[in-house]
Coordinates of C-alpha atoms in Angstrom, one line a residue:
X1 CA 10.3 2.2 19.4
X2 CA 8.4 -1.0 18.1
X3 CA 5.6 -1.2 16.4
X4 CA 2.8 -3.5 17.6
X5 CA 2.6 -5.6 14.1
X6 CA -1.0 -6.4 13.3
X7 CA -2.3 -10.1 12.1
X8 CA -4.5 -10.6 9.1
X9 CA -5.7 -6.7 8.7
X10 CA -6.1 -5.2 12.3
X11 CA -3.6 -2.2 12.5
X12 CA -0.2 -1.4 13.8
X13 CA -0.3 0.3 16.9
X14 CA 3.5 2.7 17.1
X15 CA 3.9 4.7 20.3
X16 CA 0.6 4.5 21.4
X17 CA -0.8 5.7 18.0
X18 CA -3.3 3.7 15.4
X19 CA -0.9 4.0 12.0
X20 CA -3.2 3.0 9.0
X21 CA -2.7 0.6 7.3
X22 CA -1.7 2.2 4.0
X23 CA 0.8 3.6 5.8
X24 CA 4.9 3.3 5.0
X25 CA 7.1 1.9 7.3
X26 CA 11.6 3.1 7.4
X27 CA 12.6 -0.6 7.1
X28 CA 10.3 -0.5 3.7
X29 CA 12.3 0.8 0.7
X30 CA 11.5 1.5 -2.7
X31 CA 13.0 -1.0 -5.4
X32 CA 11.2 0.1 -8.5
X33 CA 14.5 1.5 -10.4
X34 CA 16.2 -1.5 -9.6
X35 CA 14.3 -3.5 -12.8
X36 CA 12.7 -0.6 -14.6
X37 CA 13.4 0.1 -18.1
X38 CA 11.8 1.6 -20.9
X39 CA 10.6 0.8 -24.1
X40 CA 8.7 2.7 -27.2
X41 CA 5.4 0.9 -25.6
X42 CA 6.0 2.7 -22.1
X43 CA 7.4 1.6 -18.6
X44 CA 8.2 -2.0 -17.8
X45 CA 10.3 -4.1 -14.9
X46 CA 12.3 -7.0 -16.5
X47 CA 10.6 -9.6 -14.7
X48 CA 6.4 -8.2 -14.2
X49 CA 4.4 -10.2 -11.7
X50 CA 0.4 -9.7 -11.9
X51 CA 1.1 -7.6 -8.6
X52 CA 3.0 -5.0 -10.4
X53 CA -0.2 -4.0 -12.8
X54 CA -3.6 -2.7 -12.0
X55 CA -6.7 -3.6 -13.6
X56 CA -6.0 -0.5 -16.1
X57 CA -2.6 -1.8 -16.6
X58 CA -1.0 1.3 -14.3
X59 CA 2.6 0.3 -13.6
X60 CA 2.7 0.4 -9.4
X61 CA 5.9 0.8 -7.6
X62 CA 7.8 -2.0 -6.2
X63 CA 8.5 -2.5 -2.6
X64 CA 10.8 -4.4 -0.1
X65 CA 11.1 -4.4 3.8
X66 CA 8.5 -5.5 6.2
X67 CA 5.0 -4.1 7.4
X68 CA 5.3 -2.4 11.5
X69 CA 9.4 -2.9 11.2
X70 CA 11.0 0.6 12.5
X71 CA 8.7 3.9 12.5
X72 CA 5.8 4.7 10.1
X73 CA 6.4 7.8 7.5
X74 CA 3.2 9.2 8.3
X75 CA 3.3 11.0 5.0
X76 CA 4.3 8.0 3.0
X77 CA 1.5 5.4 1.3
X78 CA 2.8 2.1 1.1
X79 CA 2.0 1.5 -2.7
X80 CA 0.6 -2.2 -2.7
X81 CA -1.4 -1.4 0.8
X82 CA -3.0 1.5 -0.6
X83 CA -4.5 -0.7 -3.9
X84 CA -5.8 -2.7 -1.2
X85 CA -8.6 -0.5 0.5
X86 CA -9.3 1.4 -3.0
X87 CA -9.6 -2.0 -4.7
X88 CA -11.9 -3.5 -1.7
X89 CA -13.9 -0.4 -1.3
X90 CA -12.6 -0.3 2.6
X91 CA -11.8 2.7 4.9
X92 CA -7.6 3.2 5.1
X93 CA -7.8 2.7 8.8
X94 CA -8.7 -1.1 10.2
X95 CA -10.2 -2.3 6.7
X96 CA -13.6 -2.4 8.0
X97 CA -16.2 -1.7 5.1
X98 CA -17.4 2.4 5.1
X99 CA -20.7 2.5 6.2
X100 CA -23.5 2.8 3.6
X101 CA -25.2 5.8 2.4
X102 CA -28.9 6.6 3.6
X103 CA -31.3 5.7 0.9
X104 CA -32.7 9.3 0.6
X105 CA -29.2 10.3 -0.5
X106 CA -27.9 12.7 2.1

């Protein structure tokens, strides 16, 4: 089955189904190990992009494949695609921003 692959940041539709947009795809493979190596000052790849580090300097996990390609893990988060939504303060789904609270704080 193929995925409908999404432009800009609507979601991929698979078999009918909404997947979110954090979600991992099976043609998406992990390639951290590939240029990690350690030092007495923690975890490092050999060649670090920005990308690879977070604001706190957390060490994220490297990725390669492509976005709706073959089925979605539905158990899996994609690592860089789930900064995304935290970063942005946006639901997991469509990237839509979460509604605001009421002002009397209920």
């Amino acid at each position: 089955m193929t995925a409908t692959v999404p432009t800009g940041h609507q979601p991929a539709w698979w078999e009918r189904r909404v997947v979110p947009y954090v979600t991992s795809w099976s043609s998406e493979e992990d390639i951290s190990a590939q240029d990690l190596f350690i030092s007495q000052h923690g975890l490092y790849y050999t060649e670090e992009d920005p990308q690879d580090r977070d604001k706190h300097r957390v060490l994220w996990r490297r990725t390669a494949g492509g976005y709706g390609l073959g089925s979605p893990r539905w158990r899996a988060l994609h690592p860089q695609r789930q900064r995304h939504p935290a970063r942005r303060q946006r639901e997991r789904c469509a990237l839509t921003p979460l509604p605001s609270r009421p002002s009397n704080g209920t």
